[in-house]
XYZ file of C-alpha atoms in Angstrom:
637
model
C 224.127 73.798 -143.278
C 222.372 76.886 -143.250
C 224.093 78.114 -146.640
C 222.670 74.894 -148.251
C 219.263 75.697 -147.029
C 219.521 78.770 -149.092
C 220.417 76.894 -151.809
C 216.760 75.225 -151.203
C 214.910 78.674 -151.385
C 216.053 79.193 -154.745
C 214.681 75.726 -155.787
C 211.313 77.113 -153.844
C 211.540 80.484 -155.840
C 212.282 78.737 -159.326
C 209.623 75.827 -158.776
C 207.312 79.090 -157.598
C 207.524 81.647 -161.005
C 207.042 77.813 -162.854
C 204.051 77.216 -160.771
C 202.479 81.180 -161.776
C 203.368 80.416 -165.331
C 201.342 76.961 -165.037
C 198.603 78.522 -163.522
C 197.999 81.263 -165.909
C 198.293 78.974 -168.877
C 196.312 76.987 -167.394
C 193.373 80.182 -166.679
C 194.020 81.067 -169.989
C 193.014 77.554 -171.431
C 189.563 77.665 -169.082
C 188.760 81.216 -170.742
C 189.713 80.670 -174.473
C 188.817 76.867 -174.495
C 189.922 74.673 -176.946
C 193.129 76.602 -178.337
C 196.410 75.095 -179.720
C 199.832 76.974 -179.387
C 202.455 75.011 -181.120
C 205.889 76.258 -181.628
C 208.438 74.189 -182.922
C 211.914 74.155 -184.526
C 213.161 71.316 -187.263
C 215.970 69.662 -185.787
C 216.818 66.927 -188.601
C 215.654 67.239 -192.156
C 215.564 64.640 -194.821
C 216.309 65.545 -197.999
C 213.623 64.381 -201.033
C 214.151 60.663 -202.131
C 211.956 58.037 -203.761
C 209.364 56.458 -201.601
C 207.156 57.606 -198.911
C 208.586 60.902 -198.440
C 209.135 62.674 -201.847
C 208.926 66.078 -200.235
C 211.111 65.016 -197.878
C 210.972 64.460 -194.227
C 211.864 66.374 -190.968
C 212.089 65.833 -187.463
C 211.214 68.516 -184.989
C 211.438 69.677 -181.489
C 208.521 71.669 -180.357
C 205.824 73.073 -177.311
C 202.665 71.921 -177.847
C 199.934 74.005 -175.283
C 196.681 72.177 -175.593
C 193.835 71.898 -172.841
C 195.284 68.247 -172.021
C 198.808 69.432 -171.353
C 197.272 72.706 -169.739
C 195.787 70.358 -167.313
C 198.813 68.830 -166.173
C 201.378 71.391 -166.224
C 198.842 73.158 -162.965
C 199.322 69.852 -161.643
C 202.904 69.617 -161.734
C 203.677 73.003 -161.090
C 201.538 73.401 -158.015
C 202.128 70.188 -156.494
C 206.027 70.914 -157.134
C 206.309 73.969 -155.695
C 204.791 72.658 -152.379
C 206.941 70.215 -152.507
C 209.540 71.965 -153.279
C 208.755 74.181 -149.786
C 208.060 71.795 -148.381
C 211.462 70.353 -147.978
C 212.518 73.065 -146.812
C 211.447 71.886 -143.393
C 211.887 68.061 -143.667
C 215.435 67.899 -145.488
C 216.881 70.565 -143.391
C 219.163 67.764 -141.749
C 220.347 66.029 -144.487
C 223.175 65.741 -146.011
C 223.384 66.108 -149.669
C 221.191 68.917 -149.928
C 222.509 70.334 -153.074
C 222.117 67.129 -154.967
C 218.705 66.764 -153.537
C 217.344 70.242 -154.810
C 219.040 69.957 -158.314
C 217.889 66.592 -158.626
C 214.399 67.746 -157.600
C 214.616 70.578 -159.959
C 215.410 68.305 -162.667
C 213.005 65.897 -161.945
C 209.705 69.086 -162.382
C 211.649 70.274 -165.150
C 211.128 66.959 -167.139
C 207.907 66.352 -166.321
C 207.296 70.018 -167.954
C 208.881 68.939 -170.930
C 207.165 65.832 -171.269
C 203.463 66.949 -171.047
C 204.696 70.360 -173.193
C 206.126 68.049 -176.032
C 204.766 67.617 -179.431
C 205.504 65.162 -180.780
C 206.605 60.987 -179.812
C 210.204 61.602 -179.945
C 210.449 64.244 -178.072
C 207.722 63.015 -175.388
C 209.940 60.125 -175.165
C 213.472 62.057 -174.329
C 212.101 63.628 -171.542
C 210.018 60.327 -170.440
C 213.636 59.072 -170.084
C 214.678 62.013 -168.149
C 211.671 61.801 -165.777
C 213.201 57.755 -165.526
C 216.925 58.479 -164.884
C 215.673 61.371 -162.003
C 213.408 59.148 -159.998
C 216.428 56.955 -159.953
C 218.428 59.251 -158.558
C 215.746 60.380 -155.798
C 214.568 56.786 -154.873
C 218.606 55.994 -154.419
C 219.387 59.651 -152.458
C 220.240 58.043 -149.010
C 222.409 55.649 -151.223
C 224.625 54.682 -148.118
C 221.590 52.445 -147.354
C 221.410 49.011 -149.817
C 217.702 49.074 -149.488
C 217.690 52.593 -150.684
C 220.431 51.406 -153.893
C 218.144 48.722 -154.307
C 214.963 49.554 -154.695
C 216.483 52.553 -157.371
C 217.990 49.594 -159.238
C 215.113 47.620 -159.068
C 212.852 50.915 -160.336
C 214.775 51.889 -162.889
C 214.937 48.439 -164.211
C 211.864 46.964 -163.896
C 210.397 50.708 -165.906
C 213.169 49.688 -168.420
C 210.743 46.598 -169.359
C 207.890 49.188 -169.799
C 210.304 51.505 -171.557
C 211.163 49.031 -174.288
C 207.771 48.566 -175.311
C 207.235 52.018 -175.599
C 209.546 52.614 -178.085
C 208.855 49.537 -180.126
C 205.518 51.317 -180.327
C 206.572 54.460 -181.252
C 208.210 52.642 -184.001
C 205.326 50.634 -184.998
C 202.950 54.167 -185.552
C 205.738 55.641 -187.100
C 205.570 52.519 -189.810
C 201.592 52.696 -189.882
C 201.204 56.188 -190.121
C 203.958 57.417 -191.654
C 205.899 54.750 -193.887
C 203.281 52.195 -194.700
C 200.625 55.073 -195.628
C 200.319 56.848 -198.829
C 202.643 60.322 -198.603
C 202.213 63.269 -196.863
C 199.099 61.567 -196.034
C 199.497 61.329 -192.071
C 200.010 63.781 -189.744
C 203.442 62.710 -188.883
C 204.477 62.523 -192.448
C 203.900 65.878 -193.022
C 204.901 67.481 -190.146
C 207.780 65.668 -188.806
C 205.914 62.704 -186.178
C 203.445 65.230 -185.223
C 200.820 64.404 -183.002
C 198.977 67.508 -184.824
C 198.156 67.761 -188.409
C 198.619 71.559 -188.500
C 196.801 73.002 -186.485
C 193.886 70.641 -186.512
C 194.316 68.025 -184.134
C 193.341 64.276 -183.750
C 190.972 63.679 -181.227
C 188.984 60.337 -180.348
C 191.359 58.544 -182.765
C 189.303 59.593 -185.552
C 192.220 61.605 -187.109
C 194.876 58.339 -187.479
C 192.738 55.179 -185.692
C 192.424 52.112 -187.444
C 191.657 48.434 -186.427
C 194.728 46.772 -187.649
C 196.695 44.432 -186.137
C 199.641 46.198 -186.621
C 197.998 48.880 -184.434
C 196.625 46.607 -181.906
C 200.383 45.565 -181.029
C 201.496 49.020 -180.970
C 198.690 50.064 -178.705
C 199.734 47.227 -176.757
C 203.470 48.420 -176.597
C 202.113 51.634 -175.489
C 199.911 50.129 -172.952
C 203.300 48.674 -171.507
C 205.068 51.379 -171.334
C 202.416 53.394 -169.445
C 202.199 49.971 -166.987
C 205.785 50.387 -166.594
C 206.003 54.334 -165.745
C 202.703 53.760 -163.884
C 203.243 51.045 -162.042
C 200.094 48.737 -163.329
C 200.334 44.803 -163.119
C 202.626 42.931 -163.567
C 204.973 45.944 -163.433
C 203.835 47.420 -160.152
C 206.491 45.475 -158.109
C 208.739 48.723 -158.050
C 206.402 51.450 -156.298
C 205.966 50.402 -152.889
C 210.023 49.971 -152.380
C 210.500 53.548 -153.934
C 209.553 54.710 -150.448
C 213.064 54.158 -149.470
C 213.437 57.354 -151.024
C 212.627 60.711 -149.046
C 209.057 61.143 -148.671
C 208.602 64.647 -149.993
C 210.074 62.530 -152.839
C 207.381 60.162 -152.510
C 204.726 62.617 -152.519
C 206.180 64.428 -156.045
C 206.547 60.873 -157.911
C 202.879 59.206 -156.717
C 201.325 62.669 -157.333
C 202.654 65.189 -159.886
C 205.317 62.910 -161.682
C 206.458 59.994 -162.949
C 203.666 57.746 -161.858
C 201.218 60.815 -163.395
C 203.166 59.725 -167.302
C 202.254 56.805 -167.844
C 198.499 57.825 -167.393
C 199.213 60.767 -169.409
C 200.901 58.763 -172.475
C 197.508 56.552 -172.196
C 195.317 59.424 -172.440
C 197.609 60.886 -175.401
C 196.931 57.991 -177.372
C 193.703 57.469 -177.249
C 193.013 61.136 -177.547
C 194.926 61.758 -180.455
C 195.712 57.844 -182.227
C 193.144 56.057 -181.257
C 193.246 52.165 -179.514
C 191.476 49.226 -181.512
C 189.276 47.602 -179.242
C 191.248 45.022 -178.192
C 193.772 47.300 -177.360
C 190.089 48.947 -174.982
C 189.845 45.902 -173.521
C 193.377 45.049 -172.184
C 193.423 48.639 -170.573
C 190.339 48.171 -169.183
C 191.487 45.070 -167.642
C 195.002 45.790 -166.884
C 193.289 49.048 -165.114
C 190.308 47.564 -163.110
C 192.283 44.029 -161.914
C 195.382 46.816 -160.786
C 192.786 48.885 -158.618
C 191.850 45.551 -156.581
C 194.804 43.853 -156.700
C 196.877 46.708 -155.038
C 193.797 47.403 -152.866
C 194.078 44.475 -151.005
C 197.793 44.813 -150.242
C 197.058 47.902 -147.973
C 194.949 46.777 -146.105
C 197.887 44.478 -143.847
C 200.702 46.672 -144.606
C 202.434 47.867 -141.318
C 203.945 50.979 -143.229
C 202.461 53.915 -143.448
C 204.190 55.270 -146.531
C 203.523 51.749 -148.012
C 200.336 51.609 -147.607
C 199.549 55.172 -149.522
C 201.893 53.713 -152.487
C 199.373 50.745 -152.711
C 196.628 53.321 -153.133
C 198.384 55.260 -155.508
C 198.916 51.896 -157.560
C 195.351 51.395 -157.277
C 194.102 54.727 -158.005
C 196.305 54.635 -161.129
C 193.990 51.552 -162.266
C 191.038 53.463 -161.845
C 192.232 56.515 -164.390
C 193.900 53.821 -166.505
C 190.232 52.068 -166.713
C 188.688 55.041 -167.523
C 191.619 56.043 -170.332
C 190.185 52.109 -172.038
C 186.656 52.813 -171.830
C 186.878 55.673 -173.716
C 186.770 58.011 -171.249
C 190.584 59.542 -171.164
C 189.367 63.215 -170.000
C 187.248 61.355 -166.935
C 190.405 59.747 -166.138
C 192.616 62.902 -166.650
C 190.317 64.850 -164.189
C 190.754 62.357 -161.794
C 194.417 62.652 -162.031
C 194.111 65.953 -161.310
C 192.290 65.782 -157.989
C 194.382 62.534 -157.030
C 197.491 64.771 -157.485
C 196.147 66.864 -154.460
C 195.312 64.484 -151.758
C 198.060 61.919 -152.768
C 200.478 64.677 -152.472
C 198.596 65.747 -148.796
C 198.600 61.855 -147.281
C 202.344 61.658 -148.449
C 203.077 65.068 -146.881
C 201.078 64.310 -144.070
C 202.963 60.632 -143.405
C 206.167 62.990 -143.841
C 205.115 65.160 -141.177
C 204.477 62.005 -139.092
C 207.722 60.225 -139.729
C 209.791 63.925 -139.117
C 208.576 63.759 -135.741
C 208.628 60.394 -134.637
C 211.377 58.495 -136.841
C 209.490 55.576 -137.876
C 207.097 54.668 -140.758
C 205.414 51.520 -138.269
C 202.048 52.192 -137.870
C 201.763 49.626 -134.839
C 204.641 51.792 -132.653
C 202.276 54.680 -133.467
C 199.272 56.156 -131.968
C 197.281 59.284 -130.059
C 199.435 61.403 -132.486
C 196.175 63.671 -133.019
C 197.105 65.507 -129.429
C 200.129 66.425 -130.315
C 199.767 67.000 -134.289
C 196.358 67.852 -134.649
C 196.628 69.857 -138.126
C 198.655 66.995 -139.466
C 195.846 64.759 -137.711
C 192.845 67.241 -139.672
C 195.046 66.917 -143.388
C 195.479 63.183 -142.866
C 191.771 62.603 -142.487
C 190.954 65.092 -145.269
C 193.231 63.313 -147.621
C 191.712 60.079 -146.540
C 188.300 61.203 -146.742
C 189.141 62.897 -150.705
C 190.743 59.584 -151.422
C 187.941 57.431 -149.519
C 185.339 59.124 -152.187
C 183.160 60.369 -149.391
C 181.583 63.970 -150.746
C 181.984 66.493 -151.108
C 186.141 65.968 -151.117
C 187.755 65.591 -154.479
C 187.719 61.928 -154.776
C 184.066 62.009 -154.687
C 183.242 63.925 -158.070
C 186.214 62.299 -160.255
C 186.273 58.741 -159.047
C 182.719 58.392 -158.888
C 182.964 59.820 -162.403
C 184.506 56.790 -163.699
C 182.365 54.687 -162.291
C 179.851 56.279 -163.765
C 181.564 56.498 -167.335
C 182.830 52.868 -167.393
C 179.177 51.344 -166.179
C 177.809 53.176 -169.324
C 179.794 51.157 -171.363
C 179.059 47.700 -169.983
C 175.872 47.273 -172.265
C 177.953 47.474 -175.521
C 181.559 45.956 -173.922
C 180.062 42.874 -171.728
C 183.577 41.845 -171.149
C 184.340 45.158 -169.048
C 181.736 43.585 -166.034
C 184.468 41.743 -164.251
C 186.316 44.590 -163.987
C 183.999 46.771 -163.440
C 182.749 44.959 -160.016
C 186.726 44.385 -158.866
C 187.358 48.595 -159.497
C 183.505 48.700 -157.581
C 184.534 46.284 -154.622
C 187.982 48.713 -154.378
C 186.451 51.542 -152.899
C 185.327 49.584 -150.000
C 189.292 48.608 -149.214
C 190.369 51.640 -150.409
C 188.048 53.360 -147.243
C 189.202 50.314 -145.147
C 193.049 50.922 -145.555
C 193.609 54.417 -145.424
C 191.309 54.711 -142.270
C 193.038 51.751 -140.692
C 196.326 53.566 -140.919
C 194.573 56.789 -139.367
C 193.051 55.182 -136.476
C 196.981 53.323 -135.697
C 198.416 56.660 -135.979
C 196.361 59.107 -134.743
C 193.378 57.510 -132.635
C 193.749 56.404 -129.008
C 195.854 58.363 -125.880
C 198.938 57.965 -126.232
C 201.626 56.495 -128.601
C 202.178 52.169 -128.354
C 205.859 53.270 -128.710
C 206.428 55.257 -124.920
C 210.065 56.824 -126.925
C 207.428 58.407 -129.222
C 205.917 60.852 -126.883
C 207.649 63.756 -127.892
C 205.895 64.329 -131.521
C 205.113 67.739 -132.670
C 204.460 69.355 -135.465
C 207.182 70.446 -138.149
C 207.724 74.262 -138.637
C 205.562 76.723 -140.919
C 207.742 75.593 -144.135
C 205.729 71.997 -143.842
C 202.412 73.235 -142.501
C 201.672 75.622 -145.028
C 201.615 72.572 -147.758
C 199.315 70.937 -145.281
C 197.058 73.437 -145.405
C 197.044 74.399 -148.811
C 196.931 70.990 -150.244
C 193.874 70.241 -147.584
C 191.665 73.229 -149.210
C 192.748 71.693 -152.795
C 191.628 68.121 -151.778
C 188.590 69.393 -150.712
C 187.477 71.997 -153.462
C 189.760 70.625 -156.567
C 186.400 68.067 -157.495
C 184.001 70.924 -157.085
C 185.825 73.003 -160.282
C 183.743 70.376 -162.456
C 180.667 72.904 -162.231
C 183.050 76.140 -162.755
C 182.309 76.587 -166.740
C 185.545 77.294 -167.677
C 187.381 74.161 -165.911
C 184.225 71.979 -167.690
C 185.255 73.786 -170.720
C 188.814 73.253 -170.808
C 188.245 69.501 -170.115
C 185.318 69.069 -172.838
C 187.567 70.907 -175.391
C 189.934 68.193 -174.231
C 187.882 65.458 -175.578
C 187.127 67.089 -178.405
C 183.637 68.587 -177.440
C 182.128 71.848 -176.425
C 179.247 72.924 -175.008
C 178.153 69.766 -173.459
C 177.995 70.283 -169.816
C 178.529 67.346 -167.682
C 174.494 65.332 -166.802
C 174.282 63.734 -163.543
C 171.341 61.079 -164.285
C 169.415 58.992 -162.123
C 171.612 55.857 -162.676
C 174.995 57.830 -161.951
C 173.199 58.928 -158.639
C 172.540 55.386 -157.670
C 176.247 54.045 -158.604
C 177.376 57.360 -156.530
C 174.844 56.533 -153.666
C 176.071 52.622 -153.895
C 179.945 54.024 -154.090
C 179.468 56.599 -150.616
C 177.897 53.592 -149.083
C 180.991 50.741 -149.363
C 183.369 54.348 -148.179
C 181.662 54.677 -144.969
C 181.302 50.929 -144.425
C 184.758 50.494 -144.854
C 185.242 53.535 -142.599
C 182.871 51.499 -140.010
C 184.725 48.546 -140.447
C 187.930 50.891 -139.681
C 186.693 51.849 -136.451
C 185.747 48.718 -135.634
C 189.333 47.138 -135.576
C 191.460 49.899 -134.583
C 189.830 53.037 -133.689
C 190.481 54.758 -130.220
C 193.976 52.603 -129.948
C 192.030 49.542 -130.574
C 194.464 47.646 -132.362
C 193.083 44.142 -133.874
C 195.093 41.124 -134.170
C 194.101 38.095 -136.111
C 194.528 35.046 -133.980
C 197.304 32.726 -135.131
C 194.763 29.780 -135.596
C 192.053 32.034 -137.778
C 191.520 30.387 -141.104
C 192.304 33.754 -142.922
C 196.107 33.653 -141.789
C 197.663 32.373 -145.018
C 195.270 35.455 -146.759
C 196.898 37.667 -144.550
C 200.978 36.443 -145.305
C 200.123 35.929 -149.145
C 199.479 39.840 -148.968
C 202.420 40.957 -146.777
C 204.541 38.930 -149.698
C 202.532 40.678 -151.995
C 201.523 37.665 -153.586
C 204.939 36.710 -153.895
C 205.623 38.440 -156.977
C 208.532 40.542 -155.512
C 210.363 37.196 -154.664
C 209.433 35.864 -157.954
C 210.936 38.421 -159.781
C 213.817 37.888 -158.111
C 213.937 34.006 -158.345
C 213.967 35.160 -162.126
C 216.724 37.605 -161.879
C 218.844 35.594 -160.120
C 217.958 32.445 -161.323
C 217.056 32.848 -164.784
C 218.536 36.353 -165.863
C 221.573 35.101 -163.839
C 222.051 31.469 -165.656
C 221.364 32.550 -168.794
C 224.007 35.371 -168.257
C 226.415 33.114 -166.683
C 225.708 30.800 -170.203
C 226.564 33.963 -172.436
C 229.857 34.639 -170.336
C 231.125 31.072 -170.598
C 230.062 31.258 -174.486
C 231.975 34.545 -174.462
C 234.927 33.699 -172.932
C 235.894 30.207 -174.053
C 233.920 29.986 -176.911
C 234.340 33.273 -179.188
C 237.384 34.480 -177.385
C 238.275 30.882 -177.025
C 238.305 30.922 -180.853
C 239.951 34.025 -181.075
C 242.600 33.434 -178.721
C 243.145 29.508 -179.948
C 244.042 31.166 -183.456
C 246.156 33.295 -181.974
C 248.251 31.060 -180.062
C 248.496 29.117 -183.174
C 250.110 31.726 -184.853
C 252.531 32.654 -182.319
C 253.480 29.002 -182.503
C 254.219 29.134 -185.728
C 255.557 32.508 -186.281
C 257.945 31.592 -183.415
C 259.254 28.135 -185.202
C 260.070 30.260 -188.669
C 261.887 32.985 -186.603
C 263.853 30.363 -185.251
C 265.418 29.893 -188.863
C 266.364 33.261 -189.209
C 269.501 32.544 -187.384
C 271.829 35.347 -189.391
C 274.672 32.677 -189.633
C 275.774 32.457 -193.058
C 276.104 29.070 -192.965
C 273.004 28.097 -192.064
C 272.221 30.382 -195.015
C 274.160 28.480 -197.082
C 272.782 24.490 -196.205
C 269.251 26.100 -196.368
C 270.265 26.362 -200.272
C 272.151 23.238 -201.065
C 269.242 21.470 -199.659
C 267.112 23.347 -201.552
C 268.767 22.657 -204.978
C 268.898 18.987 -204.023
C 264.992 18.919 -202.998
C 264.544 20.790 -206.877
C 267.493 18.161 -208.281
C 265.039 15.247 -206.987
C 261.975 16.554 -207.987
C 262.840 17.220 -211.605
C 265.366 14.294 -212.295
C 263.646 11.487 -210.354
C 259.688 12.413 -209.774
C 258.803 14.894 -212.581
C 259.796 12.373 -215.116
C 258.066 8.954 -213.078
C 255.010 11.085 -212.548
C 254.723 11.725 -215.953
C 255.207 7.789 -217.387
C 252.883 6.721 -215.036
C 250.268 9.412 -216.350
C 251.602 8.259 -219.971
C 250.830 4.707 -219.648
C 247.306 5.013 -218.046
């Protein structure tokens, strides 16, 4: 076991140079703001032919450094490598190490290659790579069904999102680079480019239009980013991921997969451009998800669970923003969310290493004997709660902020608006709930659980950095050269964020619902307290409708099995007894008769021989005795 472990520090000491590398792009981004390094090679190329492309027509491979991908690749190299040491400590007993670190290895490396790539194509290779890993992770203890499961059911039900992703690629391909005049478009001229040289489009002025055709493909790509992302309806997948590992957990809700399909939005509308229908169903798919999930987490018994729900939730929130127009506002809270989702999933991890359960209600006075996981568990919650001056705070309230400034012109985004609003009271409800059962009160509900302590230094040290990062990551906003690389982002410089009266109220208003829902927290469960809703209480079938999470998880599978199933079951029959039926009825036919006219190939020459007489006397017949009473009939008519 101990070899394997050192198989593990070279993961740590890979995912570590990847993490300086990120870093210093990133630094160099923040001093020399808005700078473009694209490399690329041609992979494919066209030759000239009539039609759109009488120059010809190449496809390319490429690294495209911009402040957008600059911004992610410090959050997936920094939240990787903690991860990365992470495990160190909390996979030390498994088996399957080897698979676990190259699969984890794999997993950053795609992500790096996805927000690197320039172009569709390429983005969409390594979007499948990112797919095919978290399948592999989610499924690691696959000796468990649940574990098989719930990778089946995540790398299917991001299969739906998947499809619509390409049909959109295909669709802006046709728009911008068939249907349009040639070597007009950016992706005509430089081989499905999201650059035009080195002048890129930003705020969709460069290739944005208000067709229909590009209200579907907006829509496709809306999909696939609800797919990777885990939006509604396609959020069914996230919470059962936890089966996998949690330091898996903590890499997918943070710094990974979930982190694309936010990404791809932001892409879009950065450099394409969404009509504003296209706004609108973002906006809505984005403020309905950060309620809907909301409310989930605040019955779950899981602790993992419940900080998947928020992660579904907070993912509405930057997905809202991305519609409103704001994609940089939602990027930047991406950023900070990668910090203090990746600290409450480490910090469950350290919980569940030490006493081998994810039940919140077996749980309890944990903060005596795991006080620093205690401290990064409320600082996570507190960064996630919004409460200032932790990360949460500056980028959530942020879109808030951005999205109410566009309710004056976009009426329809109200609803919305007030559900993402009326989130941040649940959001402070849930997480605090799920401190208070785990950490509050004297001593654990479970007596087998009284011998928690803390995991070694390999697991603390993420703590402790990823605690400083959730509570100084918002406060970068007012360092000039993080504002800078985000304005350059959005196509802007020199416009320093403004903090006006009204975005001090909705902030004021925001802080407020936190700590009530804090309050409320403390009310039900803190110091042990733990509440239970009597049996009889009107809000019982509330409280099962959310534990079945509204039932869509068993509707999904009444459609699998039932639908998917019988109409499979339909093909199959058609398959087998109607096309093969056909097939094989032909053939049978065939063999039937081939097999009668073998029969007369007996090889006895007197068979031969009556096979001729007959013959002659079948011709004798035909031209002594028919021939000539076919003709005088014919004559005489």
């Amino acid at each position: 076991m101990r070899r394997l472990e050192w198989g593990g520090w070279v993961s740590v000491a890979f995912s570590g140079a990847a993490m300086v590398v990120g870093v210093l792009i990133g630094v160099g981004e923040m001093v020399n703001p808005g700078t473009y390094t694209d490399v690329r090679y041609t992979w494919l190329h066209l030759a000239p032919a009539p039609g759109p492309f009488p120059n010809g027509f190449s496809l390319v491979v490429g690294t495209l450094v911009d402040p957008i991908s600059a911004l992610m690749l410090i959050v997936v190299t920094v939240v990787g490598f903690l991860v990365m040491l992470y495990s160190i400590g909390y996979m030390h007993q498994d088996r399957g190490l080897p698979r676990y670190y190259a699969e984890l290895s794999l997993f950053l490396t795609a992500m790096s290659g996805l927000v690197l790539a320039d172009n569709l194509l390429e983005f969409f290779v390594f979007w499948e790579l990112v797919g095919v890993c978290s399948y592999f992770l989610i499924g690691f203890y696959y000796e468990k069904p649940s574990a098989a499961s719930a990778a089946k059911e995540a790398f299917i039900v991001t299969r739906v999102g998947d499809i619509m992703f390409l049909l959109g690629i295909f669709l802006y391909f046709y728009n911008f680079a068939l249907a349009g005049p040639a070597g007009s478009g950016g992706w005509a001229a430089n081989g499905f480019l999201f650059v035009n040289g080195n002048q890129p489009y930003l705020l969709g002025h460069g290739l944005g239009g208000n067709s229909t055709l590009l209200t579907v493909a907006g829509i496709m790509i809306l999909g696939g980013a609800a797919g990777k992302s885990a939006q509604f309806p396609l959020h069914v997948w996230l919470p059962d991921a936890m089966e996998g590992p949690t330091t898996v957990s903590a890499l997918i809700h943070a710094a990974t997969m979930v982190a694309a399909g936010v990404y791809l939005l932001a892409v879009a509308s950065l450099f394409l451009g969404f009509t504003s229908t296209d706004q609108l169903a973002i906006v809505g798919i984005g403020g309905f998800t950060a309620f809907f999930a909301a409310t989930m987490a605040v019955v779950h018994p899981d602790i993992k669970r419940v900080i998947a729900y928020s992660t579904i939730s907070q993912l509405g929130y930057m997905v809202m923003a991305v519609g409103a127009g704001f994609a940089m506002v939602g990027l930047f809270h991406l950023f900070t969310h990668a910090f203090f989702k990746a600290l409450l999933f480490l910090a469950a991890g350290s919980v569940i290493h030490a006493v081998g359960t994810q039940d919140l209600f077996k749980m309890g006075g944990l903060r005596k004997t795991m006080r620093l996981t205690a401290i990064a568990f409320a600082v996570g919650g507190l960064a996630l709660a919004g409460i200032p001056p932790f990360a949460g705070f500056w980028s959530k309230d942020d879109i808030l902020s951005a999205v109410y400034s566009q309710l004056g012109s976009h009426p329809a985004y109200w609803p919305f608006f007030l559900l993402a609003f009326a989130a941040v009271f649940l959001t402070a409800y849930y997480i605090f709930r799920a401190w208070f059962l785990a950490f509050s009160g004297d001593h654990p509900r479970d007596p087998s659980l009284g011998h928690a302590h803390e995991g070694p230094w390999t697991m603390q040290v993420p703590l402790v950095l990823l605690s400083a990062l959730a509570c100084g990551a918002g406060l970068l906003i007012f360092v000039p050269g993080f504002q800078s690389l985000l304005l350059s982002g959005a196509g802007a410089t020199g416009i320093p964020p403004v903090y006006g009266t009204t975005d001090l109220l909705i902030s004021a208003a925001s802080v407020a619902l936190g700590v009530s829902g804090i309050a409320l927290a403390w009310v039900l469960w803190g110091n042990g307290r733990v509440y239970a809703l009597p049996e009889t209480s009107a809000a019982q079938p509330v409280r099962r409708l959310l534990l079945k999470r509204y039932y869509f998880k068993i509707g999904y599978d009444w459609i699998g099995a039932k639908g998917v199933y019988t109409i499979a079951r339909a093909a199959d029959f058609f398959d087998r007894f109607v096309i093969d039926g056909t097939v094989h009825g032909f053939e049978r036919a065939f063999a039937l008769v081939s097999n009668r006219l073998r029969r007369i190939q007996s090889g006895v020459v007197s068979d031969y021989a009556a096979y001729v007489v007959a013959g002659l006397i079948a011709l004798f017949v035909i031209l002594l005795i028919v021939a000539p009473y076919v003709v005088s009939r014919l004559g005489g008519g």
